[in-house]
Short mmCIF file of C-alpha atoms in Angstrom, two decimals:
data_model
loop_
_atom_site.label_atom_id
_atom_site.label_comp_id
_atom_site.label_asym_id
_atom_site.label_seq_id
_atom_site.Cartn_x
_atom_site.Cartn_y
_atom_site.Cartn_z
CA MET P 299 -15.21 -20.99 37.41
CA ALA P 300 -17.86 -23.38 39.08
CA ALA P 301 -15.12 -25.87 39.72
CA ALA P 302 -12.99 -23.19 41.27
CA LEU P 303 -15.99 -22.10 43.41
CA ALA P 304 -16.33 -25.61 44.76
CA LEU P 305 -12.51 -25.70 45.48
CA GLY P 306 -12.90 -22.55 47.48
CA ARG P 307 -15.46 -23.90 49.73
CA ARG P 308 -13.00 -26.21 51.18
CA GLY P 309 -11.48 -23.21 53.06
CA LEU P 310 -14.70 -21.92 54.58
CA GLY P 311 -14.46 -21.74 58.40
CA LEU P 312 -10.54 -21.95 58.12
CA CYS P 313 -9.29 -18.79 56.37
CA ALA P 314 -10.56 -15.91 58.35
CA PRO P 315 -9.76 -13.03 58.07
CA ASN P 316 -8.91 -13.93 54.50
CA PRO P 317 -11.42 -14.82 51.88
CA ALA P 318 -11.72 -18.62 50.93
CA VAL P 319 -10.64 -18.56 47.28
CA GLY P 320 -10.39 -21.42 44.72
CA ALA P 321 -8.06 -21.54 41.65
CA LEU P 322 -7.51 -23.72 38.71
CA ILE P 323 -4.88 -23.69 35.85
CA VAL P 324 -6.02 -24.97 32.51
CA LYS P 325 -3.81 -25.66 29.60
CA ASP P 326 -4.87 -27.03 26.10
CA GLY P 327 -8.28 -27.64 27.63
CA VAL P 328 -7.10 -29.81 30.48
CA ILE P 329 -7.10 -28.95 34.24
CA VAL P 330 -3.29 -29.17 35.24
CA ALA P 331 -3.51 -27.82 38.81
CA ARG P 332 -5.88 -26.99 41.79
CA GLY P 333 -5.53 -24.74 44.62
CA TRP P 334 -7.48 -23.17 47.37
CA THR P 335 -6.68 -20.76 50.28
CA LYS P 336 -5.03 -22.66 53.13
CA PRO P 337 -5.91 -22.56 56.86
CA GLY P 338 -5.15 -19.20 58.49
CA GLY P 339 -5.63 -17.60 55.05
CA ARG P 340 -2.16 -18.51 53.61
CA PRO P 341 -0.87 -19.46 51.39
CA HIS P 342 -3.37 -17.73 48.90
CA ALA P 343 -5.10 -20.10 46.32
CA GLU P 344 -3.12 -18.48 43.39
CA THR P 345 0.23 -19.26 44.84
CA GLU P 346 -0.86 -22.74 45.62
CA VAL P 347 -2.07 -23.54 42.25
CA LEU P 348 1.13 -21.95 40.51
CA ARG P 349 3.12 -24.16 42.93
CA GLU P 350 1.29 -27.29 41.75
CA ALA P 351 1.39 -26.21 38.01
CA GLY P 352 5.14 -25.78 38.12
CA ALA P 353 6.62 -25.80 34.48
CA GLN P 354 3.12 -26.04 32.89
CA ALA P 355 2.08 -22.54 33.95
CA PRO P 356 3.63 -20.61 31.15
CA GLY P 357 0.94 -19.78 28.64
CA ALA P 358 -1.82 -21.40 30.70
CA THR P 359 -5.01 -19.87 31.88
CA LEU P 360 -5.60 -19.29 35.60
CA TYR P 361 -9.03 -19.29 36.86
CA ALA P 362 -9.67 -17.56 40.38
CA THR P 363 -12.82 -16.95 42.30
CA LEU P 364 -11.61 -13.47 43.61
CA GLU P 365 -9.40 -10.95 41.92
CA PRO P 366 -5.79 -11.70 42.58
CA CYS P 367 -4.22 -9.55 45.36
CA SER P 368 -1.92 -6.90 44.40
CA HIS P 369 -0.74 -5.37 47.77
CA HIS P 370 2.10 -6.25 49.95
CA GLY P 371 1.15 -7.91 53.14
CA GLN P 372 2.51 -10.83 55.00
CA THR P 373 3.11 -12.36 51.64
CA LEU P 374 4.13 -11.22 48.15
CA PRO P 375 1.31 -10.11 45.91
CA CYS P 376 -0.32 -12.87 43.79
CA THR P 377 -0.05 -10.51 40.78
CA ASP P 378 3.80 -10.76 41.14
CA ALA P 379 3.64 -14.69 41.18
CA ILE P 380 1.24 -14.75 38.29
CA ILE P 381 3.45 -12.67 36.12
CA ALA P 382 6.64 -14.46 37.20
CA ALA P 383 5.09 -17.76 36.31
CA GLY P 384 4.37 -16.66 32.72
CA VAL P 385 0.49 -17.28 32.80
CA GLY P 386 -1.04 -16.14 29.61
CA ARG P 387 -4.61 -15.39 30.76
CA VAL P 388 -6.38 -14.82 33.98
CA VAL P 389 -10.07 -15.22 34.51
CA TYR P 390 -11.64 -14.12 37.81
CA ALA P 391 -15.18 -14.05 39.19
CA VAL P 392 -15.39 -10.85 41.16
CA ASP P 393 -13.42 -7.65 42.14
CA ASP P 394 -11.94 -7.71 45.72
CA PRO P 395 -13.93 -5.17 47.75
CA ASP P 396 -10.65 -4.29 49.73
CA SER P 397 -9.60 -0.89 48.54
CA ARG P 398 -6.04 -1.93 48.55
CA ALA P 399 -6.82 -4.37 45.81
CA SER P 400 -10.04 -3.55 44.08
CA GLY P 401 -9.37 -3.20 40.32
CA SER P 402 -5.59 -2.82 40.75
CA GLY P 403 -4.84 -6.37 40.45
CA ALA P 404 -6.60 -6.67 37.12
CA GLN P 405 -4.78 -3.63 36.08
CA ILE P 406 -1.38 -4.78 36.92
CA LEU P 407 -1.89 -8.09 35.06
CA THR P 408 -3.14 -6.25 32.00
CA ASP P 409 -0.08 -3.91 32.21
CA ALA P 410 2.14 -6.93 32.16
CA GLY P 411 0.59 -8.20 29.03
CA ILE P 412 -1.69 -10.79 30.48
CA GLU P 413 -5.19 -11.19 29.07
CA VAL P 414 -7.61 -10.45 31.84
CA THR P 415 -11.35 -11.49 31.83
CA ARG P 416 -13.53 -10.56 34.95
CA GLY P 417 -17.12 -11.04 36.13
CA VAL P 418 -17.61 -14.79 35.36
CA LEU P 419 -19.98 -16.26 37.93
CA ALA P 420 -19.59 -12.93 39.82
CA GLU P 421 -22.72 -13.16 41.91
CA GLU P 422 -22.03 -16.84 42.91
CA ALA P 423 -18.58 -15.82 43.98
CA ARG P 424 -19.77 -12.85 45.99
CA ARG P 425 -22.30 -15.02 47.89
CA ALA P 426 -19.55 -17.65 48.44
CA ASN P 427 -17.45 -14.98 50.23
CA LEU P 428 -20.17 -12.74 51.59
CA GLY P 429 -18.46 -12.50 54.85
CA HIS P 430 -15.31 -11.17 53.31
CA PHE P 431 -17.29 -8.56 51.37
CA PHE P 432 -19.31 -7.56 54.55
CA ARG P 433 -16.35 -7.40 56.87
CA VAL P 434 -14.66 -5.00 54.40
CA THR P 435 -17.63 -2.84 53.40
CA ARG P 436 -19.96 -3.04 56.36
CA LYS P 437 -17.60 -3.83 59.27
CA ARG P 438 -19.43 -7.01 60.14
CA PRO P 439 -19.42 -10.66 59.33
CA MET P 440 -22.25 -12.34 57.29
CA VAL P 441 -24.55 -14.30 59.43
CA THR P 442 -26.30 -17.63 58.87
CA LEU P 443 -29.20 -18.16 61.11
CA LYS P 444 -30.40 -21.68 61.84
CA LEU P 445 -33.68 -22.57 63.60
CA ALA P 446 -35.31 -26.01 64.04
CA VAL P 447 -39.01 -26.13 64.63
CA THR P 448 -41.79 -28.87 65.03
CA ALA P 449 -44.34 -29.26 62.32
CA ASP P 450 -46.58 -26.87 64.24
CA SER P 451 -43.78 -24.30 64.42
CA TYR P 452 -42.60 -24.60 68.14
CA VAL P 453 -38.86 -24.76 69.23
CA ALA P 454 -39.78 -26.06 72.80
CA GLY P 455 -42.65 -27.19 74.87
CA PRO P 456 -43.98 -25.33 77.76
CA ALA P 457 -42.06 -24.36 80.84
CA GLY P 458 -40.78 -27.47 82.82
CA ASP P 459 -40.68 -29.82 79.67
CA PRO P 460 -37.66 -31.63 78.84
CA ARG P 461 -35.51 -30.38 75.91
CA LEU P 462 -37.07 -31.17 72.59
CA VAL P 463 -35.19 -33.37 70.02
CA ILE P 464 -36.59 -31.74 66.81
CA THR P 465 -34.34 -32.89 63.79
CA GLY P 466 -33.27 -36.20 62.83
CA ALA P 467 -29.83 -37.62 62.30
CA ALA P 468 -29.43 -36.26 58.73
CA GLY P 469 -30.41 -32.83 59.68
CA ASN P 470 -28.19 -32.95 62.96
CA GLY P 471 -25.14 -33.96 60.75
CA LEU P 472 -25.69 -31.14 58.24
CA VAL P 473 -25.77 -28.72 61.13
CA HIS P 474 -22.47 -29.99 62.34
CA ILE P 475 -21.00 -29.60 58.77
CA MET P 476 -22.32 -25.95 58.84
CA ARG P 477 -20.65 -25.27 62.03
CA ALA P 478 -17.34 -26.29 60.74
CA MET P 479 -17.87 -23.92 57.69
CA HIS P 480 -18.10 -20.95 59.84
CA ASP P 481 -15.64 -18.91 62.15
CA ALA P 482 -17.97 -18.91 65.12
CA VAL P 483 -21.21 -20.32 66.44
CA ILE P 484 -23.24 -17.86 68.42
CA THR P 485 -26.14 -18.36 70.75
CA GLY P 486 -28.13 -16.49 73.38
CA ILE P 487 -27.93 -16.85 77.17
CA GLY P 488 -31.53 -17.97 77.21
CA THR P 489 -30.74 -20.96 74.91
CA VAL P 490 -27.81 -21.90 77.21
CA LEU P 491 -29.91 -21.74 80.49
CA ALA P 492 -32.72 -23.85 78.77
CA ASP P 493 -30.84 -26.35 76.70
CA ASP P 494 -27.21 -26.43 77.90
CA PRO P 495 -25.80 -26.93 74.36
CA LEU P 496 -22.26 -27.98 73.41
CA LEU P 497 -22.20 -26.27 70.12
CA SER P 498 -19.21 -28.24 69.07
CA VAL P 499 -18.55 -30.28 65.74
CA ARG P 500 -18.73 -33.89 66.52
CA LEU P 501 -18.79 -35.57 63.24
CA PRO P 502 -15.92 -38.22 62.93
CA GLY P 503 -12.86 -36.68 61.37
CA LEU P 504 -14.06 -33.18 61.90
CA GLU P 505 -13.82 -32.78 65.64
CA ASP P 506 -10.97 -30.29 65.28
CA ARG P 507 -13.03 -27.91 63.20
CA THR P 508 -15.22 -26.74 66.11
CA PRO P 509 -15.14 -22.84 65.58
CA LEU P 510 -15.17 -20.20 68.34
CA ARG P 511 -18.34 -20.41 70.55
CA VAL P 512 -19.99 -17.13 71.44
CA VAL P 513 -22.71 -16.55 74.04
CA LEU P 514 -24.72 -13.14 74.02
CA ASP P 515 -24.96 -12.91 77.72
CA SER P 516 -25.86 -9.21 78.71
CA ASP P 517 -25.42 -9.68 82.49
CA LEU P 518 -22.96 -12.75 82.41
CA ARG P 519 -25.47 -15.32 83.85
CA LEU P 520 -23.54 -18.12 82.12
CA PRO P 521 -23.34 -21.00 84.74
CA THR P 522 -19.79 -22.33 85.36
CA LEU P 523 -21.39 -25.78 85.36
CA ALA P 524 -22.83 -25.38 81.89
CA ARG P 525 -21.23 -27.60 79.22
CA LEU P 526 -19.91 -24.60 77.37
CA ALA P 527 -17.90 -23.62 80.55
CA ALA P 528 -16.76 -27.09 81.25
CA THR P 529 -15.19 -27.51 77.93
CA ALA P 530 -13.77 -23.91 77.45
CA ALA P 531 -10.31 -25.04 78.35
CA ARG P 532 -10.17 -26.90 75.01
CA ILE P 533 -12.64 -25.15 72.90
CA PRO P 534 -12.41 -21.36 72.61
CA THR P 535 -15.44 -19.68 74.12
CA LEU P 536 -16.40 -16.02 74.30
CA ALA P 537 -19.09 -14.29 76.42
CA ILE P 538 -20.19 -10.94 75.07
CA ALA P 539 -21.78 -8.85 77.91
CA GLY P 540 -23.44 -5.53 77.90
CA GLU P 541 -21.68 -2.61 79.35
CA GLY P 542 -22.03 -2.47 83.13
CA ALA P 543 -21.91 -6.23 83.66
CA THR P 544 -20.09 -6.91 86.95
CA GLU P 545 -16.53 -7.49 87.06
CA ALA P 546 -17.04 -10.20 89.72
CA ARG P 547 -19.19 -12.36 87.33
CA ALA P 548 -16.59 -11.60 84.52
CA GLU P 549 -13.73 -12.96 86.61
CA ARG P 550 -15.90 -16.10 87.54
CA LEU P 551 -16.06 -16.92 83.95
CA ARG P 552 -12.47 -16.06 83.13
CA GLU P 553 -11.44 -18.61 85.81
CA ALA P 554 -13.37 -21.09 83.69
CA ARG P 555 -11.31 -20.11 80.76
CA ILE P 556 -14.04 -18.16 79.08
CA GLU P 557 -13.00 -15.01 77.55
CA VAL P 558 -15.31 -11.88 78.29
CA ALA P 559 -15.95 -8.85 76.21
CA ARG P 560 -18.37 -5.97 76.72
CA VAL P 561 -20.32 -3.99 74.18
CA ARG P 562 -23.03 -1.34 74.24
CA ARG P 563 -26.73 -2.48 75.11
CA ASP P 564 -29.68 -1.92 73.15
CA ALA P 565 -32.86 -0.01 74.10
CA GLY P 566 -34.14 -3.25 75.90
CA GLY P 567 -30.91 -3.51 77.95
CA ARG P 568 -29.53 -6.42 76.09
CA VAL P 569 -26.43 -6.94 74.03
CA ASP P 570 -26.69 -4.69 70.94
CA LEU P 571 -26.51 -7.23 67.98
CA ASP P 572 -24.89 -4.71 65.60
CA ALA P 573 -22.15 -3.90 68.34
CA ALA P 574 -21.60 -7.75 68.99
CA LEU P 575 -21.22 -8.29 65.25
CA GLU P 576 -18.81 -5.29 64.83
CA LEU P 577 -16.77 -6.92 67.75
CA LEU P 578 -16.46 -10.13 66.00
CA ALA P 579 -15.51 -8.54 62.68
CA ALA P 580 -12.78 -6.61 64.41
CA ARG P 581 -11.39 -9.92 65.56
CA GLY P 582 -11.11 -11.07 61.93
CA LEU P 583 -14.23 -13.21 61.95
CA THR P 584 -16.24 -13.34 58.51
CA ARG P 585 -18.72 -16.01 59.06
CA ILE P 586 -21.05 -16.52 61.91
CA PHE P 587 -23.51 -19.43 62.49
CA SER P 588 -26.33 -18.30 64.83
CA GLU P 589 -27.88 -21.17 66.86
CA GLY P 590 -29.86 -18.87 69.20
CA GLY P 591 -33.44 -19.19 70.12
CA PRO P 592 -36.52 -17.16 69.12
CA ARG P 593 -35.33 -13.93 70.73
CA VAL P 594 -31.98 -13.87 69.03
CA ALA P 595 -33.58 -15.07 65.71
CA ALA P 596 -36.19 -12.32 65.85
CA GLY P 597 -33.60 -9.65 66.44
CA LEU P 598 -31.26 -10.80 63.67
CA ILE P 599 -34.04 -11.06 61.17
CA GLY P 600 -35.89 -7.85 62.23
CA GLN P 601 -32.62 -5.78 62.05
CA GLY P 602 -31.76 -7.39 58.69
CA LEU P 603 -28.45 -8.87 60.17
CA ALA P 604 -29.34 -12.37 59.17
CA ASP P 605 -28.13 -12.81 55.58
CA GLU P 606 -29.22 -16.46 55.27
CA VAL P 607 -31.98 -18.08 57.26
CA LEU P 608 -32.23 -21.99 57.55
CA ILE P 609 -35.22 -23.45 59.09
CA PHE P 610 -35.40 -27.06 59.73
CA THR P 611 -39.15 -28.22 60.08
CA ALA P 612 -39.56 -31.76 61.54
CA SER P 613 -42.40 -34.04 60.30
CA ASP P 614 -43.94 -34.42 63.80
CA PRO P 615 -45.93 -31.60 65.58
CA LEU P 616 -45.43 -30.91 69.37
CA GLY P 617 -49.28 -31.28 69.58
CA ARG P 618 -49.74 -28.62 72.40
CA LYS P 619 -48.86 -25.07 73.30
CA GLY P 620 -45.16 -24.35 73.53
CA VAL P 621 -42.60 -21.80 72.48
CA LEU P 622 -43.05 -20.50 69.03
CA GLY P 623 -39.83 -20.31 66.90
CA LEU P 624 -40.81 -17.28 64.99
CA GLY P 625 -43.40 -14.68 65.89
CA ALA P 626 -46.02 -13.33 63.35
CA ASP P 627 -43.89 -10.11 62.64
CA THR P 628 -40.72 -12.04 62.19
CA THR P 629 -42.46 -14.57 59.91
CA ALA P 630 -44.06 -11.79 57.92
CA LEU P 631 -40.46 -10.32 57.21
CA LEU P 632 -39.37 -13.80 55.94
CA GLY P 633 -42.28 -14.03 53.62
CA GLY P 634 -42.22 -10.30 52.40
CA PRO P 635 -40.52 -9.73 49.12
CA THR P 636 -38.61 -6.50 50.22
CA HIS P 637 -36.72 -8.32 53.05
CA TYR P 638 -36.05 -12.06 52.37
CA ARG P 639 -36.64 -14.20 49.46
CA LEU P 640 -37.03 -18.06 49.43
CA ALA P 641 -34.06 -19.49 47.94
CA GLU P 642 -34.45 -23.21 48.38
CA THR P 643 -36.62 -25.82 49.85
CA ARG P 644 -35.62 -29.59 50.11
CA MET P 645 -35.74 -32.58 52.37
CA ILE P 646 -32.96 -33.64 54.78
CA GLY P 647 -33.90 -36.99 55.78
CA ALA P 648 -37.41 -36.71 57.22
CA ASP P 649 -36.96 -32.95 57.88
CA ARG P 650 -37.87 -30.10 55.44
CA LEU P 651 -35.13 -27.40 55.04
CA THR P 652 -36.23 -24.02 53.77
CA ARG P 653 -33.40 -21.47 53.07
CA HIS P 654 -34.18 -17.69 52.83
CA GLU P 655 -31.63 -15.15 51.52
CA ARG P 656 -31.70 -11.49 52.54
CA VAL P 657 -32.72 -9.23 49.66
CA PRO P 658 -29.63 -6.82 49.23
#
């Protein structure tokens, strides 16, 4: 099952709105076929692995990271394909949260005389496809929040300072890989105005994996000369504004090939984060990578919307007063046992990466 989970990760960032599933077929103790969900969410991993197994499928064991689907959508149910192939046993990690499938796939296979084992590495599989689970059960995608800070916890120098380069080459490369494994990269208008980011994937061979770029822009202040606007014709870009943002500004951005959507505002007059995530989930997105600044980070962590928090800490300090990455209240939430737990600490080149997971 661990091998199937590794295969499934190949589809992260490519499969929305479907989950990224991995599957293996084993016969006589030998892996005879491997499959994973293909871009766009189809074909499913199970039909892919059955196609590769061919005549070796009868009597074999199929491992899948999610319960095989049993409902008729744009393709036939995977349960039908498994039964037709003559598979003798199915082992899967976790039930599908989709009410059209949850538990029914296992029952259909059992009724067909196939031995079914469920719950193998279930928590690992749930975390691997947390975006799918949340989109179905909470009507929002999962959110990975990334923040880079100096050794003394700053994300920027004082007003007027040039943009800080905080992480090294290894950390930057990892961030590009993470972008490629999500359905959208999101940032705030404050970061755009301060840093003019591109938010694309620029690793050799992965340039076509740049996801949708999203700017939280309550009053549509995004400059048409910004790099996001200048590249919007070839990289899909969405500005999420608050209700009441002027149509003239929206039209200016549309002329630059930027899509504009509006959602409700929060009590402070900014884009409501819950509403923005609901909008993205309704579009079929399951995994969001946040590269916003301190304000967006504080909002996502404070409202429990950041499911994974990645903090890259450089070895060098800023050495003077600047813009703190996280305020005291937000830092307390990350360190408190009821909200987040420290899941991992490791070095990425010269930078230290700490990963926090939200407590369910």
